[in-house]
PDB file of C-alpha atoms in Angstrom:
ATOM      1  CA  MET A   1     184.523  40.857 138.992  1.00  0.00           C
ATOM      2  CA  SER A   2     183.174  38.764 141.835  1.00  0.00           C
ATOM      3  CA  GLY A   3     183.839  41.758 144.032  1.00  0.00           C
ATOM      4  CA  VAL A   4     180.533  43.158 142.700  1.00  0.00           C
ATOM      5  CA  LEU A   5     177.772  40.562 143.450  1.00  0.00           C
ATOM      6  CA  GLY A   6     179.775  37.762 141.666  1.00  0.00           C
ATOM      7  CA  GLY A   7     180.363  34.064 142.305  1.00  0.00           C
ATOM      8  CA  LEU A   8     177.331  32.048 144.280  1.00  0.00           C
ATOM      9  CA  ARG A   9     176.603  35.679 146.230  1.00  0.00           C
ATOM     10  CA  ALA A  10     174.781  36.821 142.566  1.00  0.00           C
ATOM     11  CA  TRP A  11     173.142  33.193 141.579  1.00  0.00           C
ATOM     12  CA  LEU A  12     171.485  33.448 144.943  1.00  0.00           C
ATOM     13  CA  LEU A  13     170.270  37.226 144.790  1.00  0.00           C
ATOM     14  CA  GLN A  14     169.029  36.344 141.416  1.00  0.00           C
ATOM     15  CA  ARG A  15     167.208  33.882 142.604  1.00  0.00           C
ATOM     16  CA  VAL A  16     165.962  36.191 145.788  1.00  0.00           C
ATOM     17  CA  THR A  17     165.125  39.302 143.524  1.00  0.00           C
ATOM     18  CA  SER A  18     163.330  37.058 140.533  1.00  0.00           C
ATOM     19  CA  VAL A  19     160.486  35.672 143.366  1.00  0.00           C
ATOM     20  CA  TYR A  20     160.030  39.188 144.613  1.00  0.00           C
ATOM     21  CA  VAL A  21     159.718  41.188 141.053  1.00  0.00           C
ATOM     22  CA  ALA A  22     157.541  37.965 140.092  1.00  0.00           C
ATOM     23  CA  VAL A  23     155.056  38.204 142.818  1.00  0.00           C
ATOM     24  CA  PHE A  24     154.785  41.809 142.827  1.00  0.00           C
ATOM     25  CA  LEU A  25     154.438  41.954 138.938  1.00  0.00           C
ATOM     26  CA  ILE A  26     151.846  39.095 139.109  1.00  0.00           C
ATOM     27  CA  TYR A  27     149.896  41.139 141.977  1.00  0.00           C
ATOM     28  CA  ILE A  28     150.037  43.901 139.891  1.00  0.00           C
ATOM     29  CA  LEU A  29     149.054  42.394 137.001  1.00  0.00           C
ATOM     30  CA  VAL A  30     145.743  40.676 138.692  1.00  0.00           C
ATOM     31  CA  TYR A  31     144.579  44.136 140.674  1.00  0.00           C
ATOM     32  CA  LEU A  32     144.548  45.675 137.344  1.00  0.00           C
ATOM     33  CA  ALA A  33     142.917  42.881 135.211  1.00  0.00           C
ATOM     34  CA  LEU A  34     140.251  43.228 138.151  1.00  0.00           C
ATOM     35  CA  ASN A  35     140.016  46.822 138.856  1.00  0.00           C
ATOM     36  CA  GLY A  36     141.579  48.685 135.879  1.00  0.00           C
ATOM     37  CA  ASP A  37     138.606  49.735 134.119  1.00  0.00           C
ATOM     38  CA  GLY A  38     136.815  52.548 135.443  1.00  0.00           C
ATOM     39  CA  MET A  39     139.989  53.035 138.337  1.00  0.00           C
ATOM     40  CA  GLY A  40     140.107  56.432 137.041  1.00  0.00           C
ATOM     41  CA  TYR A  41     143.174  59.088 138.033  1.00  0.00           C
ATOM     42  CA  ALA A  42     142.222  59.505 141.374  1.00  0.00           C
ATOM     43  CA  GLY A  43     141.617  55.604 142.053  1.00  0.00           C
ATOM     44  CA  TRP A  44     144.799  54.939 140.777  1.00  0.00           C
ATOM     45  CA  ARG A  45     147.110  57.873 142.511  1.00  0.00           C
ATOM     46  CA  ASP A  46     145.216  56.203 145.652  1.00  0.00           C
ATOM     47  CA  TRP A  47     146.258  53.180 145.196  1.00  0.00           C
ATOM     48  CA  VAL A  48     149.949  53.452 143.392  1.00  0.00           C
ATOM     49  CA  GLY A  49     150.054  56.047 146.520  1.00  0.00           C
ATOM     50  CA  HIS A  50     149.303  53.597 149.751  1.00  0.00           C
ATOM     51  CA  PRO A  51     152.210  53.891 151.942  1.00  0.00           C
ATOM     52  CA  LEU A  52     152.288  50.256 151.319  1.00  0.00           C
ATOM     53  CA  MET A  53     152.158  49.966 147.948  1.00  0.00           C
ATOM     54  CA  LEU A  54     154.951  52.785 147.906  1.00  0.00           C
ATOM     55  CA  LEU A  55     157.439  50.803 149.921  1.00  0.00           C
ATOM     56  CA  ALA A  56     156.532  47.344 147.451  1.00  0.00           C
ATOM     57  CA  THR A  57     157.177  49.490 144.890  1.00  0.00           C
ATOM     58  CA  ALA A  58     160.356  50.947 146.198  1.00  0.00           C
ATOM     59  CA  LEU A  59     161.334  47.489 147.060  1.00  0.00           C
ATOM     60  CA  PHE A  60     160.837  46.762 143.691  1.00  0.00           C
ATOM     61  CA  PHE A  61     162.688  48.718 141.787  1.00  0.00           C
ATOM     62  CA  LEU A  62     165.345  47.828 144.354  1.00  0.00           C
ATOM     63  CA  ALA A  63     165.122  44.094 143.057  1.00  0.00           C
ATOM     64  CA  LEU A  64     164.404  45.125 139.527  1.00  0.00           C
ATOM     65  CA  LEU A  65     167.776  46.843 139.203  1.00  0.00           C
ATOM     66  CA  LEU A  66     170.008  44.065 141.069  1.00  0.00           C
ATOM     67  CA  HIS A  67     168.355  41.718 138.911  1.00  0.00           C
ATOM     68  CA  ALA A  68     168.880  43.254 135.892  1.00  0.00           C
ATOM     69  CA  TRP A  69     172.615  44.515 136.766  1.00  0.00           C
ATOM     70  CA  ILE A  70     173.524  40.649 137.690  1.00  0.00           C
ATOM     71  CA  GLY A  71     171.595  39.557 134.676  1.00  0.00           C
ATOM     72  CA  LEU A  72     173.187  42.258 132.138  1.00  0.00           C
ATOM     73  CA  ARG A  73     176.607  41.698 133.975  1.00  0.00           C
ATOM     74  CA  ASP A  74     175.871  37.920 132.973  1.00  0.00           C
ATOM     75  CA  VAL A  75     175.397  38.572 128.470  1.00  0.00           C
ATOM     76  CA  VAL A  76     178.629  41.377 128.910  1.00  0.00           C
ATOM     77  CA  LEU A  77     180.984  38.879 130.107  1.00  0.00           C
ATOM     78  CA  ASP A  78     179.690  36.221 127.514  1.00  0.00           C
ATOM     79  CA  TYR A  79     179.943  38.249 124.448  1.00  0.00           C
ATOM     80  CA  VAL A  80     181.968  41.211 125.582  1.00  0.00           C
ATOM     81  CA  LYS A  81     185.648  40.055 125.752  1.00  0.00           C
ATOM     82  CA  PRO A  82     188.612  42.455 125.004  1.00  0.00           C
ATOM     83  CA  LEU A  83     189.139  44.241 128.643  1.00  0.00           C
ATOM     84  CA  ALA A  84     189.096  47.848 128.242  1.00  0.00           C
ATOM     85  CA  LEU A  85     185.393  47.580 126.229  1.00  0.00           C
ATOM     86  CA  ARG A  86     183.893  45.327 128.371  1.00  0.00           C
ATOM     87  CA  LEU A  87     184.762  47.146 131.570  1.00  0.00           C
ATOM     88  CA  THR A  88     183.020  50.368 129.971  1.00  0.00           C
ATOM     89  CA  VAL A  89     180.262  48.635 128.864  1.00  0.00           C
ATOM     90  CA  LEU A  90     179.496  47.536 132.465  1.00  0.00           C
ATOM     91  CA  ALA A  91     180.277  50.907 134.134  1.00  0.00           C
ATOM     92  CA  LEU A  92     177.657  52.540 131.761  1.00  0.00           C
ATOM     93  CA  MET A  93     175.647  49.949 132.223  1.00  0.00           C
ATOM     94  CA  ALA A  94     175.854  50.668 136.196  1.00  0.00           C
ATOM     95  CA  LEU A  95     175.627  54.323 135.630  1.00  0.00           C
ATOM     96  CA  ALA A  96     172.340  54.069 133.634  1.00  0.00           C
ATOM     97  CA  LEU A  97     170.797  51.386 136.637  1.00  0.00           C
ATOM     98  CA  VAL A  98     171.674  53.804 139.427  1.00  0.00           C
ATOM     99  CA  ALA A  99     170.292  56.910 136.943  1.00  0.00           C
ATOM    100  CA  CYS A 100     167.186  54.732 136.437  1.00  0.00           C
ATOM    101  CA  GLY A 101     166.481  54.101 140.807  1.00  0.00           C
ATOM    102  CA  VAL A 102     166.926  57.789 141.304  1.00  0.00           C
ATOM    103  CA  TRP A 103     164.447  58.502 139.162  1.00  0.00           C
ATOM    104  CA  ALA A 104     161.964  55.633 140.224  1.00  0.00           C
ATOM    105  CA  GLY A 105     162.658  56.589 143.883  1.00  0.00           C
ATOM    106  CA  THR A 106     162.378  60.371 142.727  1.00  0.00           C
ATOM    107  CA  VAL A 107     158.609  59.395 140.953  1.00  0.00           C
ATOM    108  CA  LEU A 108     158.069  57.658 143.947  1.00  0.00           C
ATOM    109  CA  LEU A 109     158.915  60.355 146.938  1.00  0.00           C
ATOM    110  CA  ILE A 110     156.773  62.754 144.796  1.00  0.00           C
ATOM    111  CA  THR A 111     154.059  60.514 145.042  1.00  0.00           C
ATOM    112  CA  ALA A 112     154.075  60.254 148.992  1.00  0.00           C
ATOM    113  CA  LEU A 113     154.584  63.609 149.732  1.00  0.00           C
ATOM    114  CA  ARG A 114     151.666  64.846 147.361  1.00  0.00           C
TER     115      ARG A 114
ATOM    116  CA  MET B   1     184.485  27.163 103.458  1.00  0.00           C
ATOM    117  CA  TYR B   2     187.472  25.108 102.785  1.00  0.00           C
ATOM    118  CA  ARG B   3     189.635  23.646 105.261  1.00  0.00           C
ATOM    119  CA  ASP B   4     192.648  21.186 104.636  1.00  0.00           C
ATOM    120  CA  GLY B   5     190.905  21.188 101.465  1.00  0.00           C
ATOM    121  CA  ARG B   6     188.184  19.435 102.130  1.00  0.00           C
ATOM    122  CA  PRO B   7     184.693  21.508 101.588  1.00  0.00           C
ATOM    123  CA  VAL B   8     182.908  22.180 104.679  1.00  0.00           C
ATOM    124  CA  PHE B   9     179.235  22.581 104.247  1.00  0.00           C
ATOM    125  CA  LEU B  10     176.616  23.652 107.238  1.00  0.00           C
ATOM    126  CA  ASN B  11     173.237  23.556 106.157  1.00  0.00           C
ATOM    127  CA  LEU B  12     171.466  26.120 108.156  1.00  0.00           C
ATOM    128  CA  LEU B  13     168.247  24.904 107.344  1.00  0.00           C
ATOM    129  CA  ALA B  14     169.174  21.397 108.691  1.00  0.00           C
ATOM    130  CA  ILE B  15     170.156  22.291 112.167  1.00  0.00           C
ATOM    131  CA  HIS B  16     167.777  22.648 115.078  1.00  0.00           C
ATOM    132  CA  PHE B  17     168.673  23.228 118.244  1.00  0.00           C
ATOM    133  CA  PRO B  18     166.593  21.499 121.441  1.00  0.00           C
ATOM    134  CA  VAL B  19     163.481  23.256 122.206  1.00  0.00           C
ATOM    135  CA  GLY B  20     165.719  23.894 125.525  1.00  0.00           C
ATOM    136  CA  ALA B  21     168.191  25.649 123.694  1.00  0.00           C
ATOM    137  CA  VAL B  22     165.890  28.351 122.264  1.00  0.00           C
ATOM    138  CA  VAL B  23     163.390  28.705 125.442  1.00  0.00           C
ATOM    139  CA  SER B  24     166.596  29.074 127.511  1.00  0.00           C
ATOM    140  CA  PHE B  25     168.075  31.837 124.692  1.00  0.00           C
ATOM    141  CA  GLY B  26     164.558  33.417 124.479  1.00  0.00           C
ATOM    142  CA  HIS B  27     165.153  34.464 128.441  1.00  0.00           C
ATOM    143  CA  ARG B  28     168.159  36.366 127.955  1.00  0.00           C
ATOM    144  CA  VAL B  29     166.871  37.740 124.859  1.00  0.00           C
ATOM    145  CA  SER B  30     163.549  38.804 126.793  1.00  0.00           C
ATOM    146  CA  GLY B  31     165.486  40.236 129.671  1.00  0.00           C
ATOM    147  CA  VAL B  32     167.719  42.134 127.687  1.00  0.00           C
ATOM    148  CA  LEU B  33     164.872  43.854 125.713  1.00  0.00           C
ATOM    149  CA  LEU B  34     162.855  44.408 129.565  1.00  0.00           C
ATOM    150  CA  VAL B  35     165.731  46.081 130.870  1.00  0.00           C
ATOM    151  CA  LEU B  36     165.415  48.649 127.822  1.00  0.00           C
ATOM    152  CA  ALA B  37     161.563  49.065 128.933  1.00  0.00           C
ATOM    153  CA  ILE B  38     162.578  49.958 132.533  1.00  0.00           C
ATOM    154  CA  PRO B  39     162.930  53.870 131.656  1.00  0.00           C
ATOM    155  CA  LEU B  40     159.437  53.506 129.988  1.00  0.00           C
ATOM    156  CA  ALA B  41     157.964  52.424 132.130  1.00  0.00           C
ATOM    157  CA  ILE B  42     159.344  54.744 135.065  1.00  0.00           C
ATOM    158  CA  PHE B  43     158.475  57.793 132.623  1.00  0.00           C
ATOM    159  CA  LEU B  44     155.228  56.376 132.242  1.00  0.00           C
ATOM    160  CA  LEU B  45     154.077  55.613 136.053  1.00  0.00           C
ATOM    161  CA  GLN B  46     155.503  59.497 136.602  1.00  0.00           C
ATOM    162  CA  ARG B  47     153.233  60.463 133.682  1.00  0.00           C
ATOM    163  CA  SER B  48     150.632  58.763 135.049  1.00  0.00           C
ATOM    164  CA  LEU B  49     150.827  60.049 138.838  1.00  0.00           C
ATOM    165  CA  ALA B  50     151.586  63.658 137.793  1.00  0.00           C
ATOM    166  CA  SER B  51     148.050  64.587 136.439  1.00  0.00           C
ATOM    167  CA  GLU B  52     144.911  63.854 135.462  1.00  0.00           C
ATOM    168  CA  GLN B  53     145.812  65.070 131.913  1.00  0.00           C
ATOM    169  CA  GLY B  54     149.219  62.663 131.947  1.00  0.00           C
ATOM    170  CA  TYR B  55     146.480  59.628 133.624  1.00  0.00           C
ATOM    171  CA  SER B  56     144.542  59.749 130.449  1.00  0.00           C
ATOM    172  CA  GLU B  57     147.485  60.178 128.127  1.00  0.00           C
ATOM    173  CA  VAL B  58     149.429  57.521 129.516  1.00  0.00           C
ATOM    174  CA  ALA B  59     145.819  55.023 129.111  1.00  0.00           C
ATOM    175  CA  ALA B  60     145.185  56.315 125.680  1.00  0.00           C
ATOM    176  CA  LEU B  61     149.139  55.868 124.364  1.00  0.00           C
ATOM    177  CA  VAL B  62     149.213  52.381 125.412  1.00  0.00           C
ATOM    178  CA  ARG B  63     146.396  51.439 123.597  1.00  0.00           C
ATOM    179  CA  HIS B  64     147.343  53.520 120.319  1.00  0.00           C
ATOM    180  CA  PRO B  65     147.881  51.076 117.405  1.00  0.00           C
ATOM    181  CA  GLY B  66     151.102  52.095 116.597  1.00  0.00           C
ATOM    182  CA  PHE B  67     151.756  51.394 120.267  1.00  0.00           C
ATOM    183  CA  ALA B  68     150.958  47.823 119.445  1.00  0.00           C
ATOM    184  CA  PRO B  69     154.428  46.499 117.914  1.00  0.00           C
ATOM    185  CA  VAL B  70     155.759  47.780 121.358  1.00  0.00           C
ATOM    186  CA  LEU B  71     153.252  46.394 123.490  1.00  0.00           C
ATOM    187  CA  LEU B  72     153.335  42.797 122.273  1.00  0.00           C
ATOM    188  CA  LEU B  73     157.267  42.858 122.285  1.00  0.00           C
ATOM    189  CA  LEU B  74     156.857  44.036 125.620  1.00  0.00           C
ATOM    190  CA  ALA B  75     153.969  40.967 126.955  1.00  0.00           C
ATOM    191  CA  TRP B  76     155.677  38.592 125.094  1.00  0.00           C
ATOM    192  CA  SER B  77     159.036  39.261 126.881  1.00  0.00           C
ATOM    193  CA  LEU B  78     157.625  39.790 130.089  1.00  0.00           C
ATOM    194  CA  SER B  79     155.559  36.364 129.423  1.00  0.00           C
ATOM    195  CA  HIS B  80     158.480  34.584 127.922  1.00  0.00           C
ATOM    196  CA  HIS B  81     160.899  35.452 130.363  1.00  0.00           C
ATOM    197  CA  LEU B  82     158.642  34.972 133.661  1.00  0.00           C
ATOM    198  CA  LEU B  83     158.071  30.877 132.683  1.00  0.00           C
ATOM    199  CA  ALA B  84     160.922  30.250 131.593  1.00  0.00           C
ATOM    200  CA  GLY B  85     162.722  32.218 134.547  1.00  0.00           C
ATOM    201  CA  ILE B  86     160.146  29.584 136.150  1.00  0.00           C
ATOM    202  CA  ARG B  87     161.357  27.181 134.365  1.00  0.00           C
ATOM    203  CA  PHE B  88     165.106  27.542 135.590  1.00  0.00           C
ATOM    204  CA  LEU B  89     163.999  27.661 139.373  1.00  0.00           C
ATOM    205  CA  LEU B  90     162.481  24.520 138.802  1.00  0.00           C
ATOM    206  CA  MET B  91     165.741  23.120 137.339  1.00  0.00           C
ATOM    207  CA  ASP B  92     167.596  24.409 140.494  1.00  0.00           C
ATOM    208  CA  MET B  93     165.248  21.995 142.865  1.00  0.00           C
ATOM    209  CA  GLU B  94     165.826  19.240 140.154  1.00  0.00           C
ATOM    210  CA  LEU B  95     162.746  19.415 138.591  1.00  0.00           C
ATOM    211  CA  GLY B  96     162.310  18.054 135.287  1.00  0.00           C
ATOM    212  CA  ALA B  97     165.834  16.696 135.474  1.00  0.00           C
ATOM    213  CA  ASP B  98     165.399  13.822 132.865  1.00  0.00           C
ATOM    214  CA  LEU B  99     165.174  14.736 128.944  1.00  0.00           C
ATOM    215  CA  ALA B 100     161.689  14.044 128.052  1.00  0.00           C
ATOM    216  CA  GLY B 101     160.728  15.932 131.468  1.00  0.00           C
ATOM    217  CA  ALA B 102     163.203  19.020 130.500  1.00  0.00           C
ATOM    218  CA  ARG B 103     162.028  18.500 126.877  1.00  0.00           C
ATOM    219  CA  ARG B 104     158.492  19.018 127.897  1.00  0.00           C
ATOM    220  CA  MET B 105     158.782  22.016 130.429  1.00  0.00           C
ATOM    221  CA  ALA B 106     160.802  23.509 127.697  1.00  0.00           C
ATOM    222  CA  TRP B 107     157.288  23.350 125.494  1.00  0.00           C
ATOM    223  CA  ALA B 108     155.307  24.477 127.798  1.00  0.00           C
ATOM    224  CA  ALA B 109     157.191  27.425 128.770  1.00  0.00           C
ATOM    225  CA  ALA B 110     157.045  28.660 125.461  1.00  0.00           C
ATOM    226  CA  ALA B 111     153.454  27.320 124.660  1.00  0.00           C
ATOM    227  CA  GLY B 112     152.747  29.545 127.973  1.00  0.00           C
ATOM    228  CA  ALA B 113     154.421  32.506 127.084  1.00  0.00           C
ATOM    229  CA  GLY B 114     152.516  32.727 123.740  1.00  0.00           C
ATOM    230  CA  ALA B 115     149.392  32.273 125.546  1.00  0.00           C
ATOM    231  CA  LEU B 116     150.112  34.976 128.195  1.00  0.00           C
ATOM    232  CA  THR B 117     151.073  37.251 125.715  1.00  0.00           C
ATOM    233  CA  LEU B 118     147.719  37.160 124.201  1.00  0.00           C
ATOM    234  CA  ALA B 119     146.028  37.522 127.653  1.00  0.00           C
ATOM    235  CA  LEU B 120     148.150  40.520 128.597  1.00  0.00           C
ATOM    236  CA  VAL B 121     147.460  42.361 125.195  1.00  0.00           C
ATOM    237  CA  LEU B 122     143.574  41.691 125.098  1.00  0.00           C
ATOM    238  CA  ALA B 123     143.707  42.568 128.887  1.00  0.00           C
ATOM    239  CA  VAL B 124     144.617  46.268 127.409  1.00  0.00           C
ATOM    240  CA  TRP B 125     143.074  46.611 124.634  1.00  0.00           C
ATOM    241  CA  LEU B 126     139.547  45.368 125.783  1.00  0.00           C
TER     242      LEU B 126
END
């Protein structure tokens, strides 16, 4: 499996994505804690819909899904031993994560175009 | 359980994992839970951006008492995964490499996660 993000490359990517995901989420949580009350629908949409925010959020989902893939893959490789089952589970997980990426991308794109 | 005719006795209550092992396993469990939350998060983002009504529905849902168990679990997962993850990054930099330091760091991650969970849940409710 080292061809699909394995070994040192996966180790490094897991750490790089973790830092971006953590910084982004902390920014979101702190911003919402300070400005969440009385933000309202218009304020929410203006904030999320800002071009820079859309870009940062798209990057966040990309980093998050890569991070999830590497983490889940490690868990599966530890606990699922029969090869056929392991490959099936990995394929289904990859499919689900790609679907989430397409879904999140669509939501952001629709927000950007409105 | 018998092997070679000798009784093997495992008292599960007497077996204690070191705190580092518990925090590490918690990092794995919380990670899997957070992955399961990704579709929920995208769904809530979609609804909240779609319309004024959707926004109100999402705002009401996350504060709903029935949603509290999910909120609590997700708040803990996020808190623990974040702090135990920072612990891993510090360990990569060989900080807290001695046993006493490693134990302190693991306790700090677990306790900090508990406090952060409480803060997140209260921030949503209040």
